PDB file of C-alpha atoms in Angstrom:
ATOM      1  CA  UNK G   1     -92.387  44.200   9.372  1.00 59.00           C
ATOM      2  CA  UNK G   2     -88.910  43.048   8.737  1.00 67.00           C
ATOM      3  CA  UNK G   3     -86.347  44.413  10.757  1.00 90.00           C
ATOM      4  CA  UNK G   4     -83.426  43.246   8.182  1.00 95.00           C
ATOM      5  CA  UNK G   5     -84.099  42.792   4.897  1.00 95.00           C
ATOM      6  CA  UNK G   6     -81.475  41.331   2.064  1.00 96.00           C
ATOM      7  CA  UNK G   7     -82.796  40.992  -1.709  1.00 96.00           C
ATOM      8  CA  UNK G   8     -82.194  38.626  -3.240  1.00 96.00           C
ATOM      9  CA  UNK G   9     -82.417  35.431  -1.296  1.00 94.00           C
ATOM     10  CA  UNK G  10     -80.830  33.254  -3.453  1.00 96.00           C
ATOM     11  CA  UNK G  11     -78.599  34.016  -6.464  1.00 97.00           C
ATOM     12  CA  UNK G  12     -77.029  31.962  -8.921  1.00 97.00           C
ATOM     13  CA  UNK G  13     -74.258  33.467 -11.418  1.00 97.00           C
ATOM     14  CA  UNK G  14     -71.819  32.805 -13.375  1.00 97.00           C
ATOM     15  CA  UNK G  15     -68.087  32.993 -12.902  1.00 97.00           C
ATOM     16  CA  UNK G  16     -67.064  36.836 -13.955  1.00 97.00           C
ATOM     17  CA  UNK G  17     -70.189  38.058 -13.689  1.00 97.00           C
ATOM     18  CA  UNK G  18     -70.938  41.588 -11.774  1.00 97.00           C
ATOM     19  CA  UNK G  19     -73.868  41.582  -8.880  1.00 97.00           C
ATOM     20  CA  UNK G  20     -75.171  43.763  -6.326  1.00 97.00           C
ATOM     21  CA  UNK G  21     -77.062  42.366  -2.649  1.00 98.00           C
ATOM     22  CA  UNK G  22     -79.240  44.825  -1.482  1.00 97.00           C
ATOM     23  CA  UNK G  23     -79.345  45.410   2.221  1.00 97.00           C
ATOM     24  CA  UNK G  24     -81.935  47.674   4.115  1.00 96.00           C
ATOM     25  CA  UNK G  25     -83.383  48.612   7.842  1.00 95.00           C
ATOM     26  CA  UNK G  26     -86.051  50.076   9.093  1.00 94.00           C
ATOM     27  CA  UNK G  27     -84.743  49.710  12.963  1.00 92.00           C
ATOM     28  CA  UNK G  28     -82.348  52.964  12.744  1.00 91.00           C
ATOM     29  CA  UNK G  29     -79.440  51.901  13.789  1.00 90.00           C
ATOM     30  CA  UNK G  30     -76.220  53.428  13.294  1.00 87.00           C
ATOM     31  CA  UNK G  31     -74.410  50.531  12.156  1.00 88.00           C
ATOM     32  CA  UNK G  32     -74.748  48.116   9.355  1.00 91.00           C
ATOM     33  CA  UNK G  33     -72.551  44.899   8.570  1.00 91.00           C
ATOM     34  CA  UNK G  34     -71.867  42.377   5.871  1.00 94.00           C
ATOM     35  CA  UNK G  35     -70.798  38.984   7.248  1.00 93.00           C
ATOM     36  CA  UNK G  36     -69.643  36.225   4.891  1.00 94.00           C
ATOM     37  CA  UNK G  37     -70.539  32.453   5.983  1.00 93.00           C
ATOM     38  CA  UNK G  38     -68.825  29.706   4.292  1.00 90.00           C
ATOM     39  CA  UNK G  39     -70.061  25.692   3.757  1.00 88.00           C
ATOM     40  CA  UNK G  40     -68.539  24.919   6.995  1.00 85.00           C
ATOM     41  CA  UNK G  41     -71.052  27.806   9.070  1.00 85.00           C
ATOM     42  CA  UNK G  42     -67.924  29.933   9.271  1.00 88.00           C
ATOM     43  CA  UNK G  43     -68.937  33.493   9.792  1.00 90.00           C
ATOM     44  CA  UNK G  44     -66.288  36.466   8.973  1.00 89.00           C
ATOM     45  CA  UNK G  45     -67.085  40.270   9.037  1.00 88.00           C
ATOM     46  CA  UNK G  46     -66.597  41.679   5.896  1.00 92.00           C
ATOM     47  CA  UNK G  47     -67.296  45.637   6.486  1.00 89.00           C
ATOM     48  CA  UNK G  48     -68.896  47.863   8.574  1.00 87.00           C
ATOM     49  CA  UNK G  49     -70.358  51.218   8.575  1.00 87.00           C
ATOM     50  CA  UNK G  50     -70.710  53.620  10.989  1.00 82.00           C
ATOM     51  CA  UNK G  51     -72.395  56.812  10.436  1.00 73.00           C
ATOM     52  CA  UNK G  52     -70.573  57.882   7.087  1.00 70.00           C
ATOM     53  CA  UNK G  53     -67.089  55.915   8.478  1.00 80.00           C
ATOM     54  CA  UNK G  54     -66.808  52.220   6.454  1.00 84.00           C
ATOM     55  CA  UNK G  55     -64.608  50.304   8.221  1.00 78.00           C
ATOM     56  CA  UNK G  56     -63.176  47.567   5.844  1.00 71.00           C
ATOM     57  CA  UNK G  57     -61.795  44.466   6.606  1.00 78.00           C
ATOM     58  CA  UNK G  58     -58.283  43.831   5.006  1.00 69.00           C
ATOM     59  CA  UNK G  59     -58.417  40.716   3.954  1.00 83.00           C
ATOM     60  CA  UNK G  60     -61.395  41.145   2.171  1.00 90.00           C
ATOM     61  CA  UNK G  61     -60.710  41.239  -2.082  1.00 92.00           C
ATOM     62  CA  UNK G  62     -61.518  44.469  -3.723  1.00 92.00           C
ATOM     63  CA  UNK G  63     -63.727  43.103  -5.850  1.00 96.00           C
ATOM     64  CA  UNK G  64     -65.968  43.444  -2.870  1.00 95.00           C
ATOM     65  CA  UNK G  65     -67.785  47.344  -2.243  1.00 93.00           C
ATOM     66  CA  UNK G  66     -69.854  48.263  -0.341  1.00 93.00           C
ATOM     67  CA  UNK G  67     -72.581  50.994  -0.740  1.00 91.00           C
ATOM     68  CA  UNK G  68     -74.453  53.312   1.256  1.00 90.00           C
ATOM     69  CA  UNK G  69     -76.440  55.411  -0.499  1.00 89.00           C
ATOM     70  CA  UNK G  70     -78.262  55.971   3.607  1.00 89.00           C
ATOM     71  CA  UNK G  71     -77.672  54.840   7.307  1.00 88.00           C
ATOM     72  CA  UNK G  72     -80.332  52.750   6.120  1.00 93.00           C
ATOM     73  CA  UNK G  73     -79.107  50.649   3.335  1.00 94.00           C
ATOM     74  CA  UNK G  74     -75.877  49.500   3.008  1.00 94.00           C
ATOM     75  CA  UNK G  75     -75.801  47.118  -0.399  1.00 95.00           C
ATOM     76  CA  UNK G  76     -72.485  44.547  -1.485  1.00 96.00           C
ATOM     77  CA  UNK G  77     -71.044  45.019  -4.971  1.00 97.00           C
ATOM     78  CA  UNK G  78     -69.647  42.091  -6.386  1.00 97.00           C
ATOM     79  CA  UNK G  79     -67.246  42.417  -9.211  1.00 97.00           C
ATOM     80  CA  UNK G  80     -65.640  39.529 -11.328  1.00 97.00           C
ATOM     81  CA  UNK G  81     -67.120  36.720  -9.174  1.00 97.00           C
ATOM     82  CA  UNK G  82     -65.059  33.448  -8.835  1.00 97.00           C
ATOM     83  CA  UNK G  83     -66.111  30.255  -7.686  1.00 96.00           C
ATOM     84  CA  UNK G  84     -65.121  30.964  -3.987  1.00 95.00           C
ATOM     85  CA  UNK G  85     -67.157  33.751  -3.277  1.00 96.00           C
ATOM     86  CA  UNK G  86     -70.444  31.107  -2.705  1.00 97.00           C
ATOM     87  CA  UNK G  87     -71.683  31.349   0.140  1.00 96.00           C
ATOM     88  CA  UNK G  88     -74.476  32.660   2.250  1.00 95.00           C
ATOM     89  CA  UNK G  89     -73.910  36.403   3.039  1.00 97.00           C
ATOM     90  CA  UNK G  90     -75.231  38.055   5.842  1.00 95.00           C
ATOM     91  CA  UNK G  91     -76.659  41.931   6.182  1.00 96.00           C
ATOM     92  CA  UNK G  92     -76.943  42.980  10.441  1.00 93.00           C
ATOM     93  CA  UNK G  93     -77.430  46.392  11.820  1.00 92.00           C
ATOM     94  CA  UNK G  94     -76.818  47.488  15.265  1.00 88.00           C
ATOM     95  CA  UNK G  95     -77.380  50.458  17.217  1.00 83.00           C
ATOM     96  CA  UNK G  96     -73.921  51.420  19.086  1.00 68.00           C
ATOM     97  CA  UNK G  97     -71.808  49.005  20.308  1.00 59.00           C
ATOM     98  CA  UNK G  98     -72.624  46.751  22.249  1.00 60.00           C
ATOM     99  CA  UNK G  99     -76.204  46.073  21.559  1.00 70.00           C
ATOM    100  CA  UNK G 100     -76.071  42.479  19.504  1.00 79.00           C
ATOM    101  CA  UNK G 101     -76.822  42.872  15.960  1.00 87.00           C
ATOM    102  CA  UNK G 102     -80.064  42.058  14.159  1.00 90.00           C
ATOM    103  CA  UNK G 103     -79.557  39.870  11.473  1.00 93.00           C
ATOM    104  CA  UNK G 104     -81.287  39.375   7.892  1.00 94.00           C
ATOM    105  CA  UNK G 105     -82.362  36.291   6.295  1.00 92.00           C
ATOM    106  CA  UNK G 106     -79.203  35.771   3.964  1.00 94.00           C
ATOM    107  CA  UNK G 107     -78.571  35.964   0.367  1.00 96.00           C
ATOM    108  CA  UNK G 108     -77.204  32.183  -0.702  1.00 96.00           C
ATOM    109  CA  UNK G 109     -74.904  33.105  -3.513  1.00 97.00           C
ATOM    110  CA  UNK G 110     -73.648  30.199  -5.905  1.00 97.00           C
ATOM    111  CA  UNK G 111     -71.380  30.894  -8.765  1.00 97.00           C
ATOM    112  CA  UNK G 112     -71.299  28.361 -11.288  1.00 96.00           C
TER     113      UNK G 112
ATOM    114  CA  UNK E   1     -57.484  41.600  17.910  1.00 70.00           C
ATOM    115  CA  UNK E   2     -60.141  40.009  19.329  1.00 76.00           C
ATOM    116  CA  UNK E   3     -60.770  36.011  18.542  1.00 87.00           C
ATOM    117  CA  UNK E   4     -63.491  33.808  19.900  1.00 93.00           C
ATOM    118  CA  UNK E   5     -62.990  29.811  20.390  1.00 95.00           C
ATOM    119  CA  UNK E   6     -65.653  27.378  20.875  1.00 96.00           C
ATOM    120  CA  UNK E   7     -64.342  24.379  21.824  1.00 88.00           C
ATOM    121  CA  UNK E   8     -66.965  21.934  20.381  1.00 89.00           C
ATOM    122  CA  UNK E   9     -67.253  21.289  16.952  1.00 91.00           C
ATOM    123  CA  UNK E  10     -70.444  19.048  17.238  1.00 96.00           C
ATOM    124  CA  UNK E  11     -72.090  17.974  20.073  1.00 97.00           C
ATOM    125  CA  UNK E  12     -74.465  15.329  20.149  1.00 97.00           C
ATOM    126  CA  UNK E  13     -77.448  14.439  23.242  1.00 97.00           C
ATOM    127  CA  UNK E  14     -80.691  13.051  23.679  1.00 97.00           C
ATOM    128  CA  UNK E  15     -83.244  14.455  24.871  1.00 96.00           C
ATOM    129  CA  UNK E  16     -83.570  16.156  28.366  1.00 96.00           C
ATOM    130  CA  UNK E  17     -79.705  15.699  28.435  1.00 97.00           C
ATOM    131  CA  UNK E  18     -77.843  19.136  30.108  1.00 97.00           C
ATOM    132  CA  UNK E  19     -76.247  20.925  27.731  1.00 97.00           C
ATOM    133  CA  UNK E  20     -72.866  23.178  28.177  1.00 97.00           C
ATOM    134  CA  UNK E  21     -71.019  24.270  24.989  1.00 97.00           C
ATOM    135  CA  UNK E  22     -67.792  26.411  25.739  1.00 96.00           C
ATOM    136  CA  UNK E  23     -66.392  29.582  24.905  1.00 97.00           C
ATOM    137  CA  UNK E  24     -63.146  31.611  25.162  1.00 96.00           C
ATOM    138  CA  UNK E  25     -62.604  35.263  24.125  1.00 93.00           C
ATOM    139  CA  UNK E  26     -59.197  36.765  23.183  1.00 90.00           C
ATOM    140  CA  UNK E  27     -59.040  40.683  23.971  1.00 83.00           C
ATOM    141  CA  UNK E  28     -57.547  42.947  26.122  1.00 75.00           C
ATOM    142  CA  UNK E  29     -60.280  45.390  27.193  1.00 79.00           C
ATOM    143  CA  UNK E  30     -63.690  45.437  28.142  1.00 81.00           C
ATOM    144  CA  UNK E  31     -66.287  43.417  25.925  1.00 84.00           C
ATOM    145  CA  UNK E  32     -69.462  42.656  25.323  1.00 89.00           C
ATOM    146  CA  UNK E  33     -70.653  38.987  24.513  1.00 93.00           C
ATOM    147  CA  UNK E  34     -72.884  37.445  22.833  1.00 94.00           C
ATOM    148  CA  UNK E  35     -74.747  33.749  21.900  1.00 96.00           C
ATOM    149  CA  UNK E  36     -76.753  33.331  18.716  1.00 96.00           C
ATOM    150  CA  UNK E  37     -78.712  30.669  17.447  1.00 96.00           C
ATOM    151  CA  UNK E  38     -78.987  29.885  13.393  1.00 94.00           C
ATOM    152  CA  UNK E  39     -81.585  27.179  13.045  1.00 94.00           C
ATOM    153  CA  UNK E  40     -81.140  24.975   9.801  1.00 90.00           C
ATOM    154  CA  UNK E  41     -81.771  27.465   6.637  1.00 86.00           C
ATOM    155  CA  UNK E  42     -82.509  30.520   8.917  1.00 88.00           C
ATOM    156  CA  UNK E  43     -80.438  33.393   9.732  1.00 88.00           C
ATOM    157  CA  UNK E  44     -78.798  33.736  13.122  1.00 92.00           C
ATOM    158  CA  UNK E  45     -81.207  35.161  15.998  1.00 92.00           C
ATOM    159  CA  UNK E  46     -79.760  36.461  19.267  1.00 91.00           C
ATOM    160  CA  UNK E  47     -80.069  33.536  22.611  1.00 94.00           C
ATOM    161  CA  UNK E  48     -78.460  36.238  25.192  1.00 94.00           C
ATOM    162  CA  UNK E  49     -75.621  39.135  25.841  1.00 92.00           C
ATOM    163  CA  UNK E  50     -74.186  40.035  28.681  1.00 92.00           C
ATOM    164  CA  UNK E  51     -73.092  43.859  29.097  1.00 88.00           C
ATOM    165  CA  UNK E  52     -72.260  44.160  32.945  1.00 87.00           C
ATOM    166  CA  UNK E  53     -73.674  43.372  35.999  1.00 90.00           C
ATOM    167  CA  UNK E  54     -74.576  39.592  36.705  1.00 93.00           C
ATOM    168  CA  UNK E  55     -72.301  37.336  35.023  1.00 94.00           C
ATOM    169  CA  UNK E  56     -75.265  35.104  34.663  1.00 96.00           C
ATOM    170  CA  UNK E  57     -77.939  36.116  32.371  1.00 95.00           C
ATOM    171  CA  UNK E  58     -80.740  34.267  31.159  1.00 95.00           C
ATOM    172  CA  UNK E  59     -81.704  33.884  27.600  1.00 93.00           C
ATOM    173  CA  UNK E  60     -84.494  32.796  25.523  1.00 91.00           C
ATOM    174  CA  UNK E  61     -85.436  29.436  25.766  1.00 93.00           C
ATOM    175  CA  UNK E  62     -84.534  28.540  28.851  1.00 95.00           C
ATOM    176  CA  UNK E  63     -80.847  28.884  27.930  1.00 97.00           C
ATOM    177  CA  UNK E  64     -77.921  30.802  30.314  1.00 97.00           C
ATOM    178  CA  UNK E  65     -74.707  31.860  30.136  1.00 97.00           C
ATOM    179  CA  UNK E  66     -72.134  32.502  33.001  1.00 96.00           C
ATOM    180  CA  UNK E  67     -69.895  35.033  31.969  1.00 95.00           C
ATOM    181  CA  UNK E  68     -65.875  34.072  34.312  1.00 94.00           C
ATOM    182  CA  UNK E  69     -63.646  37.219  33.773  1.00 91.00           C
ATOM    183  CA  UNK E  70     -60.932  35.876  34.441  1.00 92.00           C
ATOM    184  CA  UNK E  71     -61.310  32.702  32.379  1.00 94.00           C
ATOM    185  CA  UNK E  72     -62.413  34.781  29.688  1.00 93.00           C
ATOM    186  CA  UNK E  73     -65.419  32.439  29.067  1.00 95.00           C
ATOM    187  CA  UNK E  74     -68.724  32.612  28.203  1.00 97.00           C
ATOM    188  CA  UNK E  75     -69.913  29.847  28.220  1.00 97.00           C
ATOM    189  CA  UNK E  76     -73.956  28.503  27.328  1.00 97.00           C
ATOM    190  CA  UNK E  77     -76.018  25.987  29.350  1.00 98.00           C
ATOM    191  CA  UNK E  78     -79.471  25.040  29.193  1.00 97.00           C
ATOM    192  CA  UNK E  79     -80.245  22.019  31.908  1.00 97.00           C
ATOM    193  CA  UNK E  80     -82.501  20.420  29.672  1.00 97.00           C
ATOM    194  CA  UNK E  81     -82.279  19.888  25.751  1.00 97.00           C
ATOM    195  CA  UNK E  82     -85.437  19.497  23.310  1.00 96.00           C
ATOM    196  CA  UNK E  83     -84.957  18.046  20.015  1.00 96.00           C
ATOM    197  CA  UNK E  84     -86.486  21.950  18.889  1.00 96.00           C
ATOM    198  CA  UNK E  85     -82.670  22.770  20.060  1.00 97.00           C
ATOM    199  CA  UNK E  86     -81.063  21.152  17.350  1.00 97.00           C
ATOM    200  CA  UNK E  87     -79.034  24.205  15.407  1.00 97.00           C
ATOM    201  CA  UNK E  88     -75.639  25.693  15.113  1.00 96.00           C
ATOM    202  CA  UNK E  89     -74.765  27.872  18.137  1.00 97.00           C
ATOM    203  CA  UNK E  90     -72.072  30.881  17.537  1.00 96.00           C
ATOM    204  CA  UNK E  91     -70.681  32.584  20.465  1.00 96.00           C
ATOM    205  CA  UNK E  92     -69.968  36.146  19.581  1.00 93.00           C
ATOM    206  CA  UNK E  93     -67.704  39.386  21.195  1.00 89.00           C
ATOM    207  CA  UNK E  94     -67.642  43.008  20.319  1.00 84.00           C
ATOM    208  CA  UNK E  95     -64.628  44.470  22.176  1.00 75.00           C
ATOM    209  CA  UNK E  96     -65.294  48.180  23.310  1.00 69.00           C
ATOM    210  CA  UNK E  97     -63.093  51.307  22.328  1.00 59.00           C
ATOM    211  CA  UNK E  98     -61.695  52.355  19.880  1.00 51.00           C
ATOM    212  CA  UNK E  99     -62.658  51.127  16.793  1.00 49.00           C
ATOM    213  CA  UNK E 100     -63.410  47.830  17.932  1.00 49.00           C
ATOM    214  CA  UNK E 101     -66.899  47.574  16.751  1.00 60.00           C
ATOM    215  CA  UNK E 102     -67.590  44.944  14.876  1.00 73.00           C
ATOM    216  CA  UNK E 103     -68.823  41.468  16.770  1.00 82.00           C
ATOM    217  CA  UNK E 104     -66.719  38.856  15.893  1.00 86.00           C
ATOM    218  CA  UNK E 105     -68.317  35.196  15.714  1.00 91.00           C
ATOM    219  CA  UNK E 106     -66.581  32.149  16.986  1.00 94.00           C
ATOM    220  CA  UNK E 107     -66.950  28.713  14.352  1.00 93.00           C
ATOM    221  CA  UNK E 108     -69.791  27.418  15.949  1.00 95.00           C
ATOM    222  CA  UNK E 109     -70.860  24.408  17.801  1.00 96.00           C
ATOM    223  CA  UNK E 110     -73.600  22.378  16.114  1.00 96.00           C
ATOM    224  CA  UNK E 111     -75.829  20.516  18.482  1.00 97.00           C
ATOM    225  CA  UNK E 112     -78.053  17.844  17.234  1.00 97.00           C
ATOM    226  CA  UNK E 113     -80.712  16.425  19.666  1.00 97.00           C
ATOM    227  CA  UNK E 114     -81.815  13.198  19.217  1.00 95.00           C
ATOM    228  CA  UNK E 115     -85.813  12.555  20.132  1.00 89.00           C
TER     229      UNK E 115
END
């Protein structure tokens, strides 16, 4: 059973095109992430959610939401994408602080 | 804020060389580190944490870390690299209180192995 799961696992689009990564666990944690990681292996945090509270990051663009529908799924909505938004983005969930995350296997996104 | 610095971009050994990739933390408070492992195409799987207790923990793979508070360091070691090693290695912190949540990932140090 996967602990993590992201659909799709690869995605190809084109520039100003809408798309949605899904994002669900089956560990029950609290917590859920989206991490961005660039060519170079750069990883940034993106959001979080906490029990109902979605922390965003500020220097995300708001072309980037997030959903959660449950603390089990938390999906990435991806408005208008632009050439700089490939990358490999990363789904974790985490129960508390502290505990290390549990990551899924990435979506590689490539807009064309 | 917290920030994480690894000071090795890429390391290269051979075989059965010792292995020590650095690690600095920037936050005030008390935190809780982390060293993950993303083998080439895979997603990142956790090597070891410290919480508390005994700065040294042991990981997976015969890999360590010796948490210095007062360096703020975490830095890995493993005496003895296998060419199974090669990957990129991301030091990680999650600061505590507040809302200082979210685990923030250094660049990474990529460490090829040569057989």
């Amino acid at each position: 059973d996967t602990a993590v799961s992201q659909t799709p696992k690869y995605l190809v689009t084109q520039m100003g095109n809408d798309k949605s990564i899904k994002c669900e666990q089956n560990l029950g944690h609290d917590t859920m992430y989206w991490y961005k990681q660039d060519s170079k292996k750069f990883l940034k945090i993106m959001f979080s959610y906490n029990n109902k509270e979605l922390i965003i990051n500020e220097t995300v663009p708001n072309r980037f939401s997030p959903k959660s529908p449950d603390k089990a799924h938390l999906n990435l909505h991806i408005n208008s994408l632009e050439l700089g938004d490939s990358a490999v983005y990363f789904c974790a969930s985490s129960q508390g602080v502290g505990t290390g995350a549990f990551f899924g296997q990435g979506t590689r996104l490539t807009v064309v | 804020a917290q920030s994480v610095s690894q000071h090795n971009h890429h390391v290269i050994l051979s075989e059965a060389a010792s292995l020590e990739l650095g690690c600095n933390y920037s936050y005030g408070g008390t935190v809780n580190l982390f060293w993950y492992v993303q083998y080439p195409g895979q997603h990142l799987q956790l090597l070891l944490k410290y919480f508390s207790g005994d700065p040294l923990v042991k990981g997976i793979k015969g890999f360590e870390a010796e948490f210095i508070k007062s360096k703020f360091s975490f830095n890995l070691r493993k005496p003895s690299v296998q060419w199974s090693d090669t990957a990129e290695y991301f030091c990680a912190v999650m600061g505590l209180g507040g809302s200082q949540g979210n685990l923030i990932f250094g660049k990474g140090t990529k460490l090829s192995v040569k057989p």
